[in-house]
mmCIF file of C-alpha atoms and ligand atoms in Angstrom:
data_model
loop_
_atom_site.group_PDB
_atom_site.id
_atom_site.type_symbol
_atom_site.label_atom_id
_atom_site.label_comp_id
_atom_site.label_asym_id
_atom_site.label_seq_id
_atom_site.Cartn_x
_atom_site.Cartn_y
_atom_site.Cartn_z
ATOM 1 C CA MET A 1 5.330 32.019 -0.252
ATOM 2 C CA SER A 2 2.798 30.377 2.070
ATOM 3 C CA GLU A 3 3.629 27.058 3.682
ATOM 4 C CA GLN A 4 2.464 23.975 1.795
ATOM 5 C CA PRO A 5 0.007 21.652 3.547
ATOM 6 C CA ARG A 6 1.744 18.801 5.319
ATOM 7 C CA LEU A 7 0.609 15.181 5.110
ATOM 8 C CA VAL A 8 1.316 12.343 7.484
ATOM 9 C CA VAL A 9 0.669 8.921 5.930
ATOM 10 C CA LEU A 10 -0.105 5.809 8.005
ATOM 11 C CA ALA A 11 0.446 2.389 6.438
ATOM 12 C CA SER A 12 0.863 -1.200 7.606
ATOM 13 C CA GLY A 13 1.915 -2.912 4.375
ATOM 14 C CA ARG A 14 3.813 -2.564 1.119
ATOM 15 C CA GLY A 15 2.968 1.146 0.702
ATOM 16 C CA SER A 16 2.116 1.398 -2.973
ATOM 17 C CA ASN A 17 -0.546 4.044 -2.284
ATOM 18 C CA PHE A 18 1.958 5.965 -0.183
ATOM 19 C CA GLN A 19 4.371 5.794 -3.143
ATOM 20 C CA ALA A 20 1.681 7.061 -5.527
ATOM 21 C CA ILE A 21 1.114 10.077 -3.251
ATOM 22 C CA LEU A 22 4.849 10.719 -2.963
ATOM 23 C CA ASN A 23 5.220 10.476 -6.756
ATOM 24 C CA ALA A 24 2.457 13.036 -7.196
ATOM 25 C CA ILE A 25 4.275 15.391 -4.812
ATOM 26 C CA LYS A 26 7.612 14.875 -6.566
ATOM 27 C CA GLN A 27 5.998 15.477 -9.956
ATOM 28 C CA GLN A 28 4.336 18.622 -8.579
ATOM 29 C CA ARG A 29 0.849 17.291 -9.255
ATOM 30 C CA LEU A 30 0.169 17.596 -5.538
ATOM 31 C CA ALA A 31 1.149 20.810 -3.750
ATOM 32 C CA ALA A 32 2.028 19.291 -0.386
ATOM 33 C CA THR A 33 4.928 18.148 1.744
ATOM 34 C CA LEU A 34 5.243 14.744 3.341
ATOM 35 C CA GLY A 35 5.759 15.092 7.091
ATOM 36 C CA ALA A 36 6.223 11.415 7.834
ATOM 37 C CA MET A 37 5.315 7.805 7.183
ATOM 38 C CA ILE A 38 4.077 6.144 10.354
ATOM 39 C CA SER A 39 3.533 2.410 10.613
ATOM 40 C CA ASP A 40 2.335 -0.100 13.178
ATOM 41 C CA ARG A 41 4.543 -2.851 11.688
ATOM 42 C CA ALA A 42 8.334 -2.795 11.779
ATOM 43 C CA GLY A 43 8.491 -4.939 8.634
ATOM 44 C CA ALA A 44 6.186 -2.742 6.574
ATOM 45 C CA GLY A 45 7.467 -2.124 3.041
ATOM 46 C CA ALA A 46 6.035 1.383 3.338
ATOM 47 C CA LEU A 47 8.667 2.253 5.988
ATOM 48 C CA GLU A 48 11.491 1.139 3.730
ATOM 49 C CA LEU A 49 10.078 3.014 0.743
ATOM 50 C CA ALA A 50 9.842 6.177 2.838
ATOM 51 C CA ALA A 51 13.297 5.871 4.399
ATOM 52 C CA ASN A 52 14.863 5.324 0.954
ATOM 53 C CA GLN A 53 13.318 8.564 -0.242
ATOM 54 C CA ASP A 54 14.271 10.726 2.746
ATOM 55 C CA VAL A 55 10.822 10.800 4.294
ATOM 56 C CA ASP A 56 10.836 10.688 8.111
ATOM 57 C CA THR A 57 9.621 7.367 9.459
ATOM 58 C CA VAL A 58 8.148 6.315 12.773
ATOM 59 C CA CYS A 59 7.189 2.797 13.783
ATOM 60 C CA ILE A 60 4.925 2.342 16.787
ATOM 61 C CA GLU A 61 4.004 -1.273 17.369
ATOM 62 C CA PRO A 62 0.957 -2.059 19.515
ATOM 63 C CA ARG A 63 2.724 -4.944 21.273
ATOM 64 C CA HIS A 64 4.806 -2.434 23.255
ATOM 65 C CA PHE A 65 1.690 -0.935 24.871
ATOM 66 C CA SER A 66 -0.660 -2.228 27.532
ATOM 67 C CA GLY A 67 -3.833 -1.625 25.521
ATOM 68 C CA ARG A 68 -5.489 0.246 22.715
ATOM 69 C CA ASP A 69 -5.867 3.524 24.631
ATOM 70 C CA ASP A 70 -2.176 3.705 25.473
ATOM 71 C CA TYR A 71 -1.237 2.727 21.952
ATOM 72 C CA GLU A 72 -3.441 5.338 20.363
ATOM 73 C CA LYS A 73 -2.189 8.057 22.729
ATOM 74 C CA ALA A 74 1.348 7.327 21.568
ATOM 75 C CA LEU A 75 0.202 7.242 17.951
ATOM 76 C CA MET A 76 -1.509 10.630 18.321
ATOM 77 C CA THR A 77 1.569 12.127 19.956
ATOM 78 C CA ALA A 78 3.708 10.859 17.081
ATOM 79 C CA ILE A 79 1.312 12.157 14.433
ATOM 80 C CA ASP A 80 0.894 15.549 16.132
ATOM 81 C CA GLY A 81 4.673 15.873 16.386
ATOM 82 C CA PHE A 82 4.636 16.491 12.621
ATOM 83 C CA ALA A 83 1.743 18.983 12.840
ATOM 84 C CA PRO A 84 -0.036 17.587 9.799
ATOM 85 C CA HIS A 85 -2.849 19.355 8.014
ATOM 86 C CA TRP A 86 -4.071 15.965 6.750
ATOM 87 C CA VAL A 87 -3.697 12.439 8.088
ATOM 88 C CA VAL A 88 -3.805 9.922 5.253
ATOM 89 C CA LEU A 89 -4.516 6.242 5.916
ATOM 90 C CA ALA A 90 -3.083 4.080 3.140
ATOM 91 C CA GLY A 91 -3.527 0.441 4.056
ATOM 92 C CA PHE A 92 -3.305 1.085 7.810
ATOM 93 C CA MET A 93 -4.765 -2.165 9.089
ATOM 94 C CA ARG A 94 -6.077 -1.079 12.467
ATOM 95 C CA VAL A 95 -9.540 -0.063 13.581
ATOM 96 C CA LEU A 96 -9.063 3.310 15.265
ATOM 97 C CA GLY A 97 -10.806 4.319 18.482
ATOM 98 C CA ALA A 98 -13.268 7.182 18.810
ATOM 99 C CA ASN A 99 -10.867 9.524 20.672
ATOM 100 C CA LEU A 100 -8.270 9.400 17.958
ATOM 101 C CA VAL A 101 -10.837 9.646 15.176
ATOM 102 C CA HIS A 102 -12.482 12.694 16.778
ATOM 103 C CA HIS A 103 -9.112 14.356 17.215
ATOM 104 C CA TYR A 104 -8.597 14.254 13.415
ATOM 105 C CA LEU A 105 -12.225 14.518 12.313
ATOM 106 C CA GLY A 106 -12.503 16.286 8.964
ATOM 107 C CA ARG A 107 -8.791 15.951 8.242
ATOM 108 C CA MET A 108 -8.266 12.196 8.255
ATOM 109 C CA ILE A 109 -9.039 10.180 5.133
ATOM 110 C CA ASN A 110 -8.796 6.537 4.089
ATOM 111 C CA ILE A 111 -8.805 4.554 0.861
ATOM 112 C CA HIS A 112 -10.911 1.414 0.809
ATOM 113 C CA PRO A 113 -10.959 -1.144 -2.012
ATOM 114 C CA SER A 114 -14.704 -1.258 -2.665
ATOM 115 C CA LEU A 115 -17.540 0.931 -3.818
ATOM 116 C CA LEU A 116 -18.648 1.961 -0.345
ATOM 117 C CA PRO A 117 -21.139 1.521 1.257
ATOM 118 C CA ARG A 118 -20.805 -1.942 -0.299
ATOM 119 C CA HIS A 119 -18.275 -4.285 1.328
ATOM 120 C CA ARG A 120 -16.921 -2.565 4.391
ATOM 121 C CA GLY A 121 -14.094 -4.444 6.104
ATOM 122 C CA LEU A 122 -11.793 -7.087 4.656
ATOM 123 C CA ASN A 123 -11.745 -9.399 1.596
ATOM 124 C CA THR A 124 -13.616 -6.968 -0.603
ATOM 125 C CA HIS A 125 -12.516 -8.510 -3.922
ATOM 126 C CA ARG A 126 -13.726 -11.983 -2.981
ATOM 127 C CA ARG A 127 -17.004 -10.583 -1.669
ATOM 128 C CA VAL A 128 -17.672 -8.691 -4.910
ATOM 129 C CA LEU A 129 -17.353 -11.991 -6.834
ATOM 130 C CA GLU A 130 -19.502 -13.891 -4.343
ATOM 131 C CA ALA A 131 -22.229 -11.273 -4.672
ATOM 132 C CA GLY A 132 -22.086 -11.613 -8.489
ATOM 133 C CA GLU A 133 -21.601 -7.883 -8.939
ATOM 134 C CA SER A 134 -20.701 -6.459 -12.320
ATOM 135 C CA ASP A 135 -18.764 -3.468 -11.058
ATOM 136 C CA HIS A 136 -16.125 -2.863 -8.431
ATOM 137 C CA GLY A 137 -13.936 0.012 -7.374
ATOM 138 C CA ALA A 138 -12.269 1.995 -4.614
ATOM 139 C CA SER A 139 -13.442 4.826 -2.365
ATOM 140 C CA VAL A 140 -11.697 7.652 -0.537
ATOM 141 C CA HIS A 141 -13.673 8.679 2.531
ATOM 142 C CA PHE A 142 -13.415 10.785 5.649
ATOM 143 C CA VAL A 143 -12.669 8.647 8.670
ATOM 144 C CA THR A 144 -15.420 8.565 11.293
ATOM 145 C CA PRO A 145 -15.699 6.214 14.291
ATOM 146 C CA ALA A 146 -17.629 3.414 12.513
ATOM 147 C CA LEU A 147 -15.387 1.252 10.305
ATOM 148 C CA ASP A 148 -15.323 2.267 6.605
ATOM 149 C CA SER A 149 -18.512 4.264 7.120
ATOM 150 C CA GLY A 150 -17.436 7.897 6.811
ATOM 151 C CA PRO A 151 -18.772 10.090 4.011
ATOM 152 C CA VAL A 152 -17.239 9.157 0.656
ATOM 153 C CA ILE A 153 -15.496 11.938 -1.248
ATOM 154 C CA ALA A 154 -14.562 10.170 -4.467
ATOM 155 C CA GLN A 155 -14.609 6.761 -6.109
ATOM 156 C CA VAL A 156 -13.110 4.992 -9.070
ATOM 157 C CA ARG A 157 -15.065 2.258 -10.840
ATOM 158 C CA MET A 158 -14.186 -0.697 -13.022
ATOM 159 C CA ARG A 159 -16.110 -3.546 -14.641
ATOM 160 C CA VAL A 160 -15.839 -7.056 -13.284
ATOM 161 C CA ALA A 161 -14.919 -9.530 -16.062
ATOM 162 C CA GLU A 162 -16.337 -13.057 -16.208
ATOM 163 C CA ASP A 163 -12.946 -14.638 -15.610
ATOM 164 C CA ASP A 164 -11.883 -12.292 -12.785
ATOM 165 C CA THR A 165 -10.602 -13.821 -9.574
ATOM 166 C CA ALA A 166 -10.073 -11.998 -6.285
ATOM 167 C CA ASP A 167 -6.392 -11.640 -7.254
ATOM 168 C CA THR A 168 -7.022 -10.229 -10.718
ATOM 169 C CA LEU A 169 -9.567 -7.792 -9.289
ATOM 170 C CA ALA A 170 -7.027 -6.609 -6.716
ATOM 171 C CA ASP A 171 -4.314 -6.311 -9.395
ATOM 172 C CA ARG A 172 -6.528 -4.352 -11.752
ATOM 173 C CA LEU A 173 -7.898 -2.090 -9.037
ATOM 174 C CA LEU A 174 -4.564 -1.081 -7.503
ATOM 175 C CA PRO A 175 -3.381 1.180 -10.381
ATOM 176 C CA LEU A 176 -6.770 2.892 -10.220
ATOM 177 C CA GLU A 177 -6.314 3.463 -6.466
ATOM 178 C CA HIS A 178 -2.956 5.039 -7.305
ATOM 179 C CA ARG A 179 -4.776 7.583 -9.482
ATOM 180 C CA LEU A 180 -7.723 8.117 -7.152
ATOM 181 C CA TYR A 181 -5.805 8.908 -3.958
ATOM 182 C CA PRO A 182 -3.547 11.698 -5.284
ATOM 183 C CA ALA A 183 -6.439 13.184 -7.276
ATOM 184 C CA THR A 184 -8.681 13.284 -4.194
ATOM 185 C CA LEU A 185 -5.906 14.751 -2.088
ATOM 186 C CA ALA A 186 -5.277 17.447 -4.692
ATOM 187 C CA LEU A 187 -8.955 18.374 -4.495
ATOM 188 C CA LEU A 188 -8.846 18.466 -0.681
ATOM 189 C CA LEU A 189 -5.703 20.570 -0.593
ATOM 190 C CA ASP A 190 -7.371 23.075 -2.832
ATOM 191 C CA HIS A 191 -9.554 23.863 0.232
ATOM 192 C CA ARG A 192 -12.712 23.117 -1.683
ATOM 193 C CA VAL A 193 -13.904 20.206 0.414
ATOM 194 C CA GLU A 194 -15.319 20.235 3.917
ATOM 195 C CA LEU A 195 -16.945 17.641 6.135
ATOM 196 C CA ARG A 196 -20.080 19.100 7.722
ATOM 197 C CA ASP A 197 -21.725 16.565 9.998
ATOM 198 C CA GLU A 198 -22.363 13.681 7.611
ATOM 199 C CA ASP A 199 -22.263 15.821 4.485
ATOM 200 C CA ILE A 200 -19.445 16.666 2.136
ATOM 201 C CA CYS A 201 -19.454 20.217 0.835
ATOM 202 C CA ILE A 202 -17.490 21.385 -2.151
ATOM 203 C CA ASP A 203 -17.370 25.136 -2.643
ATOM 204 C CA ASP A 204 -20.189 25.344 -0.052
ATOM 205 C CA GLN A 205 -22.452 22.965 -1.997
ATOM 206 C CA THR A 206 -23.360 19.570 -0.560
ATOM 207 C CA ILE A 207 -22.562 16.780 -2.974
ATOM 208 C CA ALA A 208 -25.361 14.270 -3.518
ATOM 209 C CA ALA A 209 -23.061 11.375 -4.394
ATOM 210 C CA PRO A 210 -19.322 10.642 -4.360
ATOM 211 C CA LEU A 211 -17.335 12.205 -7.186
ATOM 212 C CA ARG A 212 -16.303 9.726 -9.828
ATOM 213 C CA LEU A 213 -12.723 9.775 -11.130
ATOM 214 C CA GLY A 214 -12.701 10.309 -14.886
ATOM 215 C CA ARG A 215 -16.215 11.719 -14.858
ATOM 216 C CA ASP A 216 -16.464 14.386 -12.127
ATOM 217 C CA LEU A 217 -12.816 14.586 -11.122
ATOM 218 C CA ASP A 218 -9.697 14.449 -13.267
ATOM 219 C CA ASP A 219 -6.376 12.901 -12.294
ATOM 220 C CA ASP A 220 -5.032 16.266 -11.113
ATOM 221 C CA GLY A 221 -7.934 16.749 -8.717
ATOM 222 C CA ARG A 222 -9.773 19.270 -10.865
ATOM 223 C CA LEU A 223 -13.541 19.166 -10.887
ATOM 224 C CA VAL A 224 -15.095 18.454 -14.247
ATOM 225 C CA ARG A 225 -18.309 20.428 -14.519
ATOM 226 C CA PRO A 226 -21.273 18.654 -16.147
ATOM 227 C CA GLY A 227 -21.087 20.840 -19.284
ATOM 228 C CA GLU A 228 -17.407 19.947 -19.760
ATOM 229 C CA ARG A 229 -17.856 16.156 -19.748
HETATM 230 C C1 GRF B 1 -5.043 -1.034 -0.741
HETATM 231 O O1 GRF B 1 -5.772 -1.942 -1.512
HETATM 232 C C2 GRF B 1 -5.967 -0.105 -0.018
HETATM 233 O O2 GRF B 1 -7.154 0.131 -0.697
HETATM 234 C C3 GRF B 1 -6.264 -0.894 1.246
HETATM 235 O O3 GRF B 1 -5.072 -1.545 1.556
HETATM 236 C C4 GRF B 1 -4.282 -1.713 0.383
HETATM 237 C C5 GRF B 1 -2.965 -1.081 0.666
HETATM 238 O O4 GRF B 1 -2.043 -1.307 -0.349
HETATM 239 N N1 GRF B 1 -6.802 -0.021 2.256
HETATM 240 P P1 GRF B 1 -0.655 -0.566 -0.363
HETATM 241 O O5 GRF B 1 0.047 -0.885 0.953
HETATM 242 O O6 GRF B 1 -0.919 0.902 -0.516
HETATM 243 O O7 GRF B 1 0.096 -1.147 -1.535
#
């Protein structure tokens, strides 16, 4: 039997997206192994979740390093120690430098709580309300040097209700993120997806727009062809 692809997940916070990915692996919806959970914060809930479920953990805090370059060298060494096929950012709250990003180009992905390219950066839920938008969502994208700007593989969408607040938007979006991330990973692990310059190719065809969960992509990462919708 061939070796399963190995993931390393990076998280700074509570780790609910990490848990969703781990659940998908445990339930055999995602044919992968989890190499490690790596965090930049000793108090991150994600580290505790991982340790309680026998996933290797590493914590590398920036305050122990003289600057970003040193920190990122140590981070890369830690990640590479697990020889991951994919590096998965799940609420990792650091802007990564170009060296590190180039090292993992085409095999590092991130989930962002907005319909990119709208609302890069922080406070996305509040900014959706301020802009008076009627829809919101989350995006999984390849990581490139510019923040939240890499090509988007897949998105999930939801309607904004009149009485939504930033908190209710975040609460309603999170369960959708927990479906989107494992589904996108399942698609990636199926070797169908490739980053070519700024384009995303699936089965050698460039996609014109991000895949939409529930329309183009099902929860198990299978592509839904137009005739099957
Ligand atoms: C999620 O909303 C994710 O989109 C963003 O950070 C949050 C992380 O949440 N990048 P969790 O730690 O996975 O619960």
